Amino acid sequence: MNDQELLSIAQQYGTPLYVYDGNTMIKQYQRLINAFDGMPQLKIQYACKALSNLSILELFKNLGAGLDTVSIQEVQLGLKAGFQPHQIFFTPNGVSIEEIQKVSQMGVQIIIDNLSLLEQFGSIHSNTPVGIRLNPHIMAGGNSKISVGHIDSKFGISIHQFPHIKRIIQITKMKINGVHMHTGSDILDIDVFLKATDILFKHAHEFNDLEFIDFGSGFKVSYYQQDAETNIEELGEKLRQRFETFCHKYGKEVSLVFEPGKFLVSKAGHFLVKVNAIKQTTSTVFAHVDSGFNHLIRPMFYDAYHQIDNISNQDGKSRYYTVVGYICETDTFGSNRKIQEITEGNILAFRNTGAYCYMMSSNYNSRYRPIEVLWYGHQSHLIRKRERFEDLIRHQVPIDWKKSES
Ligand SMILES: *Cc1c(COP(=O)(O)O)cnc(C)c1O
């Protein structure tokens, strides 16, 4: 879709709003399928914590994807969107044994990432096959907040605890049907990623009942023109040989699983806001928009860079602006950005805002969250409507002040 279409969507539905281009999601999905073409039983499990609107889940279901979930509520969303339980993976971290049991009873593939939970689950349900999440201790991620594979990470069972894992399996007689890793977001160095997969392959031979090997995700997308992204095609090339060798040695074709979130939806998202006011100070020109970190927290939380374009003045001359929100706290979206000349009332587009953007929005400052629109089949579809005042107080329980006085 183009900026003219974005602009008319903003005019039709009002700002702030997230617009998702379904075609971009489909294209990214196809890229993954092509990159790993020919691998036995390739499974793409869409990691829905990136963007879990039911219409988005349905879009991926229709493409043939499975689902990767991290909470029982995400599992419920997946079922509601029409996924079969066996198409869903549950790869949480730090959840209770009760939640794991509940999800397991729904028929979902469980992946456990903790020795204590593995032992507890195995002693009660030794007949239910589970996957285990291993931590290969590889630093693959770019940002320390999103890198989860390092030695002090809370994620996964350390490969150094392998003897302990084996002891639990021996005692409980539980069946391990998959091994899993997820080294965190923003993988750039493919060789580092491959090193982690080698470690996983090595340990996978210790299990007799494997049905899948799950390499998680962490594929990086580019956020600006010169920004690098994971070379999926090269990764596919390099992984193919290794995976075939593994299957051959293992004596069985197991499924190859990935759980991409960001890669599938990030680029599809455009966050549209309106410029409320321009404020010129002695050193800076601020553009105040009708949003803040209540709607898009990644710049403040991760120092994430989102390109900002003035789609109301697409061919205009560029000037420098610091784009800020309306939250009563510092909420800088971008400092000294070169943007097509802005006048009040213009619509700005934040690019690459499909993943982890709407999902992390809140009602801070008692504002409504943005609406969501899906562009699909050359048409816009409202997939989440604007909240209203009642929504802000819906779950509040008023006190009967008179009664408590007596
Ligand atoms: C978050 C997460 C993903 C998705 O990561 P992306 O960087 O968005 O691709 C995949 N697997 C697990 C277990 C996750 O927690």
Short mmCIF file of C-alpha atoms and ligand atoms in Angstrom, two decimals:
data_model
loop_
_atom_site.label_atom_id
_atom_site.label_comp_id
_atom_site.label_asym_id
_atom_site.label_seq_id
_atom_site.Cartn_x
_atom_site.Cartn_y
_atom_site.Cartn_z
CA MET A 1 0.00 0.00 0.00
CA ASN A 2 1.18 3.56 -0.56
CA ASP A 3 1.22 6.72 1.52
CA GLN A 4 -1.77 8.18 -0.29
CA GLU A 5 -3.82 5.18 0.82
CA LEU A 6 -2.48 5.55 4.36
CA LEU A 7 -3.47 9.20 4.37
CA SER A 8 -7.02 8.51 3.31
CA ILE A 9 -7.31 5.77 5.95
CA ALA A 10 -6.18 8.29 8.58
CA GLN A 11 -8.78 10.74 7.31
CA GLN A 12 -11.51 8.11 7.32
CA TYR A 13 -10.86 6.58 10.76
CA GLY A 14 -9.12 9.36 12.67
CA THR A 15 -5.83 9.24 14.58
CA PRO A 16 -4.01 7.75 16.38
CA LEU A 17 -4.24 4.44 14.56
CA TYR A 18 -2.21 1.44 13.53
CA VAL A 19 -2.54 0.35 9.91
CA TYR A 20 -1.27 -3.11 8.93
CA ASP A 21 -0.61 -4.04 5.34
CA GLY A 22 -1.72 -7.66 4.93
CA ASN A 23 0.27 -8.01 1.70
CA THR A 24 3.53 -7.24 3.50
CA MET A 25 2.77 -9.96 6.05
CA ILE A 26 2.04 -12.45 3.28
CA LYS A 27 5.24 -11.47 1.48
CA GLN A 28 7.35 -11.93 4.60
CA TYR A 29 5.72 -15.30 5.24
CA GLN A 30 6.47 -16.41 1.68
CA ARG A 31 10.08 -15.24 2.06
CA LEU A 32 10.52 -17.58 5.02
CA ILE A 33 8.87 -20.47 3.21
CA ASN A 34 11.13 -19.90 0.20
CA ALA A 35 14.27 -19.49 2.30
CA PHE A 36 13.73 -22.87 3.97
CA ASP A 37 12.26 -24.47 0.88
CA GLY A 38 12.68 -28.20 0.69
CA MET A 39 13.34 -28.73 4.38
CA PRO A 40 11.35 -31.66 5.72
CA GLN A 41 8.12 -30.71 7.45
CA LEU A 42 8.88 -27.01 7.84
CA LYS A 43 6.67 -25.37 10.45
CA ILE A 44 6.30 -21.62 10.83
CA GLN A 45 4.73 -20.87 14.20
CA TYR A 46 3.71 -17.21 14.25
CA ALA A 47 4.82 -15.75 17.61
CA CYS A 48 1.63 -13.88 18.35
CA LYS A 49 2.90 -11.78 21.22
CA ALA A 50 4.16 -9.44 18.47
CA LEU A 51 0.61 -8.69 17.31
CA SER A 52 -2.35 -10.76 18.44
CA ASN A 53 -5.45 -9.16 16.93
CA LEU A 54 -7.76 -12.04 15.94
CA SER A 55 -7.87 -10.92 12.30
CA ILE A 56 -4.08 -11.07 12.12
CA LEU A 57 -4.13 -14.55 13.65
CA GLU A 58 -6.72 -15.60 11.07
CA LEU A 59 -4.59 -14.20 8.27
CA PHE A 60 -1.65 -16.38 9.33
CA LYS A 61 -3.88 -19.38 9.91
CA ASN A 62 -5.17 -19.05 6.34
CA LEU A 63 -1.58 -18.94 5.08
CA GLY A 64 -0.93 -22.28 6.78
CA ALA A 65 1.10 -21.07 9.75
CA GLY A 66 0.93 -22.47 13.26
CA LEU A 67 1.04 -20.36 16.39
CA ASP A 68 3.62 -19.75 19.10
CA THR A 69 2.17 -18.59 22.41
CA VAL A 70 3.57 -17.53 25.76
CA SER A 71 0.44 -17.31 27.91
CA ILE A 72 -2.78 -19.25 28.33
CA GLN A 73 -4.65 -16.19 27.07
CA GLU A 74 -2.68 -16.25 23.82
CA VAL A 75 -3.62 -19.92 23.50
CA GLN A 76 -7.28 -18.94 23.96
CA LEU A 77 -6.93 -16.24 21.32
CA GLY A 78 -5.42 -18.80 18.95
CA LEU A 79 -8.27 -21.24 19.49
CA LYS A 80 -10.77 -18.42 19.03
CA ALA A 81 -9.09 -17.54 15.71
CA GLY A 82 -9.62 -21.13 14.60
CA PHE A 83 -6.26 -22.79 15.15
CA GLN A 84 -6.40 -26.46 16.13
CA PRO A 85 -4.76 -27.15 19.50
CA HIS A 86 -2.07 -29.28 17.87
CA GLN A 87 -1.06 -26.31 15.68
CA ILE A 88 -0.20 -24.28 18.77
CA PHE A 89 3.09 -24.28 20.68
CA PHE A 90 3.27 -23.01 24.24
CA THR A 91 6.75 -21.63 25.01
CA PRO A 92 6.34 -19.58 28.18
CA ASN A 93 8.90 -18.51 30.73
CA GLY A 94 8.37 -18.48 34.45
CA VAL A 95 4.71 -19.51 34.45
CA SER A 96 3.12 -21.77 37.06
CA ILE A 97 2.80 -25.54 36.79
CA GLU A 98 -0.99 -25.04 36.94
CA GLU A 99 -0.93 -22.91 33.78
CA ILE A 100 1.25 -25.45 31.99
CA GLN A 101 -1.11 -28.27 32.97
CA LYS A 102 -4.18 -26.36 31.84
CA VAL A 103 -2.66 -25.58 28.47
CA SER A 104 -1.45 -29.15 28.09
CA GLN A 105 -4.96 -30.44 28.74
CA MET A 106 -6.16 -28.28 25.85
CA GLY A 107 -4.02 -30.43 23.53
CA VAL A 108 -1.36 -27.80 22.89
CA GLN A 109 2.34 -28.66 22.46
CA ILE A 110 4.09 -27.70 25.68
CA ILE A 111 7.68 -26.57 25.82
CA ILE A 112 9.21 -26.39 29.28
CA ASP A 113 12.17 -24.21 30.11
CA ASN A 114 12.79 -24.97 33.75
CA LEU A 115 14.15 -28.08 35.52
CA SER A 116 11.81 -27.88 38.47
CA LEU A 117 8.74 -27.58 36.23
CA LEU A 118 10.03 -30.37 33.99
CA GLU A 119 10.32 -32.67 36.99
CA GLN A 120 6.89 -31.68 38.33
CA PHE A 121 5.20 -32.08 34.96
CA GLY A 122 6.98 -35.37 34.22
CA SER A 123 6.00 -36.92 37.52
CA ILE A 124 2.30 -36.23 36.93
CA HIS A 125 1.94 -36.56 33.14
CA SER A 126 4.68 -38.88 31.99
CA ASN A 127 2.58 -39.89 28.97
CA THR A 128 2.24 -36.38 27.56
CA PRO A 129 5.15 -35.58 25.26
CA VAL A 130 6.79 -32.24 25.93
CA GLY A 131 9.51 -30.19 24.34
CA ILE A 132 12.32 -28.62 26.29
CA ARG A 133 13.84 -25.24 25.81
CA LEU A 134 17.60 -25.32 26.03
CA ASN A 135 19.83 -22.35 26.56
CA PRO A 136 22.92 -22.76 24.35
CA HIS A 137 24.53 -19.68 25.94
CA ILE A 138 25.11 -17.84 22.74
CA MET A 139 24.92 -14.06 22.63
CA ALA A 140 23.02 -13.52 19.43
CA GLY A 141 20.82 -10.54 20.12
CA GLY A 142 21.67 -6.90 19.58
CA ASN A 143 19.96 -5.22 22.52
CA SER A 144 20.70 -6.39 26.07
CA LYS A 145 17.00 -6.17 26.96
CA ILE A 146 15.96 -8.51 24.16
CA SER A 147 18.91 -10.90 24.14
CA VAL A 148 17.88 -13.98 26.07
CA GLY A 149 20.49 -16.64 25.27
CA HIS A 150 23.42 -15.52 27.41
CA ILE A 151 24.75 -17.23 30.53
CA ASP A 152 22.80 -15.23 33.09
CA SER A 153 19.58 -15.29 31.13
CA LYS A 154 16.40 -16.44 32.85
CA PHE A 155 15.36 -18.30 29.68
CA GLY A 156 15.79 -21.97 28.92
CA ILE A 157 17.51 -24.83 30.71
CA SER A 158 21.26 -24.45 30.56
CA ILE A 159 23.02 -27.01 28.42
CA HIS A 160 25.44 -27.33 31.34
CA GLN A 161 22.58 -28.91 33.27
CA PHE A 162 22.14 -31.62 30.70
CA PRO A 163 22.95 -34.49 33.08
CA HIS A 164 20.19 -33.24 35.34
CA ILE A 165 17.71 -33.17 32.44
CA LYS A 166 18.57 -36.75 31.59
CA ARG A 167 18.16 -37.87 35.18
CA ILE A 168 14.66 -36.35 35.32
CA ILE A 169 13.70 -38.12 32.12
CA GLN A 170 15.05 -41.43 33.39
CA ILE A 171 13.18 -41.19 36.66
CA THR A 172 9.86 -39.88 35.30
CA LYS A 173 9.97 -41.85 32.02
CA MET A 174 8.59 -38.76 30.32
CA LYS A 175 8.78 -38.39 26.57
CA ILE A 176 10.68 -35.47 25.07
CA ASN A 177 9.35 -34.89 21.56
CA GLY A 178 11.15 -31.66 20.75
CA VAL A 179 14.10 -29.45 21.56
CA HIS A 180 13.83 -25.70 21.35
CA MET A 181 15.96 -22.61 21.59
CA HIS A 182 15.26 -18.93 21.25
CA THR A 183 18.27 -16.70 21.52
CA GLY A 184 16.49 -13.38 21.60
CA SER A 185 15.66 -10.70 19.14
CA ASP A 186 17.74 -9.07 16.42
CA ILE A 187 20.08 -11.79 15.19
CA LEU A 188 22.57 -10.34 12.76
CA ASP A 189 25.44 -12.77 12.81
CA ILE A 190 24.25 -15.90 11.06
CA ASP A 191 27.36 -17.82 12.06
CA VAL A 192 26.62 -17.17 15.71
CA PHE A 193 23.10 -18.45 15.15
CA LEU A 194 24.46 -21.54 13.40
CA LYS A 195 26.81 -22.18 16.30
CA ALA A 196 23.79 -22.29 18.56
CA THR A 197 22.00 -24.68 16.22
CA ASP A 198 25.04 -26.98 16.24
CA ILE A 199 24.87 -27.12 20.02
CA LEU A 200 21.18 -27.96 19.78
CA PHE A 201 21.80 -30.69 17.20
CA LYS A 202 24.49 -32.21 19.38
CA HIS A 203 22.19 -32.46 22.36
CA ALA A 204 19.20 -33.54 20.32
CA HIS A 205 20.86 -36.92 19.72
CA GLU A 206 20.39 -37.68 23.41
CA PHE A 207 16.62 -37.95 22.98
CA ASN A 208 14.92 -40.92 21.35
CA ASP A 209 11.44 -39.59 20.63
CA LEU A 210 12.05 -36.31 18.83
CA GLU A 211 9.43 -35.05 16.42
CA PHE A 212 10.72 -31.51 15.99
CA ILE A 213 13.62 -29.16 16.44
CA ASP A 214 12.57 -25.59 17.08
CA PHE A 215 15.06 -22.80 16.44
CA GLY A 216 12.87 -20.05 17.84
CA SER A 217 13.33 -16.74 16.15
CA GLY A 218 15.04 -13.42 16.63
CA PHE A 219 15.23 -12.52 12.95
CA LYS A 220 16.10 -8.87 12.67
CA VAL A 221 14.34 -6.47 10.35
CA SER A 222 15.81 -3.17 9.17
CA TYR A 223 14.40 -0.05 10.76
CA TYR A 224 16.06 2.51 8.50
CA GLN A 225 17.71 2.67 5.12
CA GLN A 226 21.22 1.52 6.03
CA ASP A 227 20.10 -0.74 8.85
CA ALA A 228 21.03 -4.41 8.48
CA GLU A 229 18.62 -7.28 8.67
CA THR A 230 18.95 -11.02 9.12
CA ASN A 231 19.75 -12.58 5.78
CA ILE A 232 17.05 -15.24 5.87
CA GLU A 233 17.98 -16.63 2.48
CA GLU A 234 21.61 -17.13 3.50
CA LEU A 235 20.51 -18.68 6.80
CA GLY A 236 18.25 -21.09 4.89
CA GLU A 237 21.14 -22.09 2.63
CA LYS A 238 23.53 -22.71 5.48
CA LEU A 239 21.05 -24.46 7.72
CA ARG A 240 19.73 -26.84 5.08
CA GLN A 241 22.89 -28.96 4.90
CA ARG A 242 23.27 -29.16 8.64
CA PHE A 243 19.66 -30.09 9.18
CA GLU A 244 19.77 -32.82 6.55
CA THR A 245 22.94 -34.19 8.12
CA PHE A 246 21.29 -34.19 11.51
CA CYS A 247 18.16 -36.01 10.30
CA HIS A 248 20.31 -38.55 8.53
CA LYS A 249 22.36 -39.26 11.65
CA TYR A 250 19.27 -39.25 13.84
CA GLY A 251 17.68 -41.77 11.52
CA LYS A 252 14.40 -39.91 11.14
CA GLU A 253 13.02 -36.81 9.47
CA VAL A 254 11.95 -34.44 12.23
CA SER A 255 10.11 -31.16 11.75
CA LEU A 256 12.08 -27.96 11.46
CA VAL A 257 10.29 -25.23 13.39
CA PHE A 258 10.69 -21.45 13.52
CA GLU A 259 8.71 -19.00 15.61
CA PRO A 260 9.03 -15.62 13.95
CA GLY A 261 7.10 -12.67 15.29
CA LYS A 262 8.82 -9.45 14.32
CA PHE A 263 9.95 -10.71 10.93
CA LEU A 264 6.38 -11.41 9.86
CA VAL A 265 4.60 -8.29 11.05
CA SER A 266 6.99 -5.45 11.85
CA LYS A 267 7.29 -3.94 8.38
CA ALA A 268 3.57 -4.27 7.77
CA GLY A 269 2.76 -1.71 10.46
CA HIS A 270 2.34 2.05 10.03
CA PHE A 271 1.44 4.06 13.12
CA LEU A 272 -0.37 7.24 12.08
CA VAL A 273 -0.63 10.29 14.29
CA LYS A 274 -1.67 13.89 13.85
CA VAL A 275 0.52 16.88 14.64
CA ASN A 276 -1.22 18.90 17.35
CA ALA A 277 1.27 21.73 17.58
CA ILE A 278 4.67 22.95 16.52
CA LYS A 279 6.79 24.47 19.27
CA GLN A 280 9.95 26.37 18.44
CA THR A 281 12.40 26.69 21.34
CA THR A 282 15.82 28.32 21.23
CA SER A 283 17.49 25.17 19.95
CA THR A 284 14.81 22.78 18.76
CA VAL A 285 11.66 22.58 16.71
CA PHE A 286 9.24 20.23 18.43
CA ALA A 287 6.38 18.53 16.66
CA HIS A 288 3.78 17.50 19.26
CA VAL A 289 1.64 14.60 18.09
CA ASP A 290 -1.63 13.16 19.40
CA SER A 291 0.10 10.17 20.96
CA GLY A 292 2.88 9.22 23.34
CA PHE A 293 4.61 6.23 24.88
CA ASN A 294 1.18 5.04 25.94
CA HIS A 295 0.73 4.05 22.28
CA LEU A 296 4.29 3.34 21.12
CA ILE A 297 6.78 2.62 23.86
CA ARG A 298 9.65 1.08 21.88
CA PRO A 299 11.63 4.33 21.35
CA MET A 300 11.55 5.06 25.09
CA PHE A 301 11.89 1.46 26.27
CA TYR A 302 14.46 0.01 23.87
CA ASP A 303 15.87 3.13 22.23
CA ALA A 304 14.21 1.72 19.13
CA TYR A 305 14.43 3.73 15.95
CA HIS A 306 11.27 4.13 13.90
CA GLN A 307 11.45 6.15 10.72
CA ILE A 308 9.00 9.06 10.73
CA ASP A 309 7.52 10.52 7.53
CA ASN A 310 5.11 13.36 6.97
CA ILE A 311 2.60 11.70 4.66
CA SER A 312 0.59 14.93 4.35
CA ASN A 313 3.53 16.57 2.60
CA GLN A 314 5.22 13.70 0.79
CA ASP A 315 7.22 15.80 -1.65
CA GLY A 316 7.95 18.63 0.76
CA LYS A 317 11.40 19.95 1.59
CA SER A 318 12.93 18.33 4.67
CA ARG A 319 13.65 20.14 7.93
CA TYR A 320 14.79 18.99 11.37
CA TYR A 321 12.20 18.15 14.00
CA THR A 322 12.10 16.50 17.38
CA VAL A 323 8.90 14.51 17.46
CA VAL A 324 7.33 14.25 20.90
CA GLY A 325 4.04 13.09 22.35
CA TYR A 326 1.38 14.55 24.62
CA ILE A 327 2.16 12.48 27.71
CA CYS A 328 3.10 14.44 30.82
CA GLU A 329 6.49 12.81 31.04
CA THR A 330 9.32 12.76 28.53
CA ASP A 331 8.11 10.87 25.49
CA THR A 332 10.49 11.59 22.63
CA PHE A 333 9.82 9.51 19.53
CA GLY A 334 12.76 10.85 17.59
CA SER A 335 15.29 13.65 18.05
CA ASN A 336 16.40 15.95 15.26
CA ARG A 337 14.86 13.91 12.51
CA LYS A 338 14.85 15.09 8.94
CA ILE A 339 11.18 15.13 8.01
CA GLN A 340 9.22 16.75 5.18
CA GLU A 341 8.16 20.22 6.41
CA ILE A 342 5.39 19.88 9.00
CA THR A 343 2.40 22.11 9.56
CA GLU A 344 -0.11 21.59 12.33
CA GLY A 345 -2.75 19.04 11.41
CA ASN A 346 -0.37 16.98 9.25
CA ILE A 347 -0.34 13.19 9.54
CA LEU A 348 2.95 11.53 10.44
CA ALA A 349 3.66 7.85 9.79
CA PHE A 350 5.93 5.81 12.08
CA ARG A 351 7.28 2.91 10.05
CA ASN A 352 7.88 -0.70 11.06
CA THR A 353 5.34 -0.57 13.82
CA GLY A 354 3.61 -3.90 13.32
CA ALA A 355 5.49 -5.82 16.04
CA TYR A 356 5.43 -5.09 19.76
CA CYS A 357 3.82 -1.71 19.26
CA TYR A 358 0.05 -1.88 19.67
CA MET A 359 0.64 -4.86 21.98
CA MET A 360 2.58 -2.76 24.47
CA SER A 361 0.14 0.15 24.43
CA SER A 362 -1.64 1.26 27.57
CA ASN A 363 -4.17 3.72 28.89
CA TYR A 364 -1.55 5.85 30.66
CA ASN A 365 -2.75 9.42 31.15
CA SER A 366 -6.21 7.86 30.87
CA ARG A 367 -6.07 8.07 27.09
CA TYR A 368 -7.72 5.61 24.75
CA ARG A 369 -5.49 3.15 22.98
CA PRO A 370 -5.13 3.47 19.19
CA ILE A 371 -7.48 1.69 16.81
CA GLU A 372 -6.23 -0.94 14.35
CA VAL A 373 -6.96 -1.19 10.64
CA LEU A 374 -5.97 -4.06 8.34
CA TRP A 375 -5.39 -3.31 4.67
CA TYR A 376 -6.28 -6.45 2.75
CA GLY A 377 -7.64 -7.01 -0.74
CA HIS A 378 -7.20 -3.30 -1.60
CA GLN A 379 -9.61 -2.43 1.18
CA SER A 380 -9.33 -1.14 4.72
CA HIS A 381 -10.92 -3.18 7.49
CA LEU A 382 -11.38 -1.78 10.98
CA ILE A 383 -10.15 -4.60 13.23
CA ARG A 384 -10.19 -2.77 16.56
CA LYS A 385 -12.46 0.14 17.25
CA ARG A 386 -11.79 3.19 19.35
CA GLU A 387 -12.25 2.82 23.12
CA ARG A 388 -14.76 4.97 24.91
CA PHE A 389 -14.90 6.51 28.35
CA GLU A 390 -16.86 3.51 29.68
CA ASP A 391 -13.95 1.26 28.70
CA LEU A 392 -11.63 3.16 31.03
CA ILE A 393 -13.82 2.48 34.06
CA ARG A 394 -15.38 -0.82 32.99
CA HIS A 395 -13.62 -2.96 35.59
CA GLN A 396 -13.49 -0.46 38.38
CA VAL A 397 -15.60 -1.33 41.39
CA PRO A 398 -17.08 1.70 43.16
CA ILE A 399 -17.07 1.85 46.94
CA ASP A 400 -20.26 2.57 48.81
CA TRP A 401 -18.79 5.38 50.94
CA LYS A 402 -21.89 5.84 53.09
CA LYS A 403 -21.99 2.18 54.06
CA SER A 404 -18.35 2.07 55.13
CA GLU A 405 -18.86 5.06 57.44
CA SER A 406 -21.57 3.43 59.50
C1 LIG B 1 9.15 -13.52 21.49
C2 LIG B 1 9.42 -14.90 21.07
C3 LIG B 1 9.52 -15.21 19.71
C4 LIG B 1 9.45 -14.17 18.61
O1 LIG B 1 10.58 -13.37 18.55
P1 LIG B 1 10.74 -12.29 17.37
O2 LIG B 1 12.02 -11.60 17.65
O3 LIG B 1 9.57 -11.38 17.42
O4 LIG B 1 10.74 -13.03 16.09
C5 LIG B 1 9.73 -16.53 19.37
N1 LIG B 1 9.83 -17.49 20.32
C6 LIG B 1 9.73 -17.22 21.65
C7 LIG B 1 9.83 -18.31 22.63
C8 LIG B 1 9.52 -15.92 22.06
O5 LIG B 1 9.44 -15.65 23.37
#
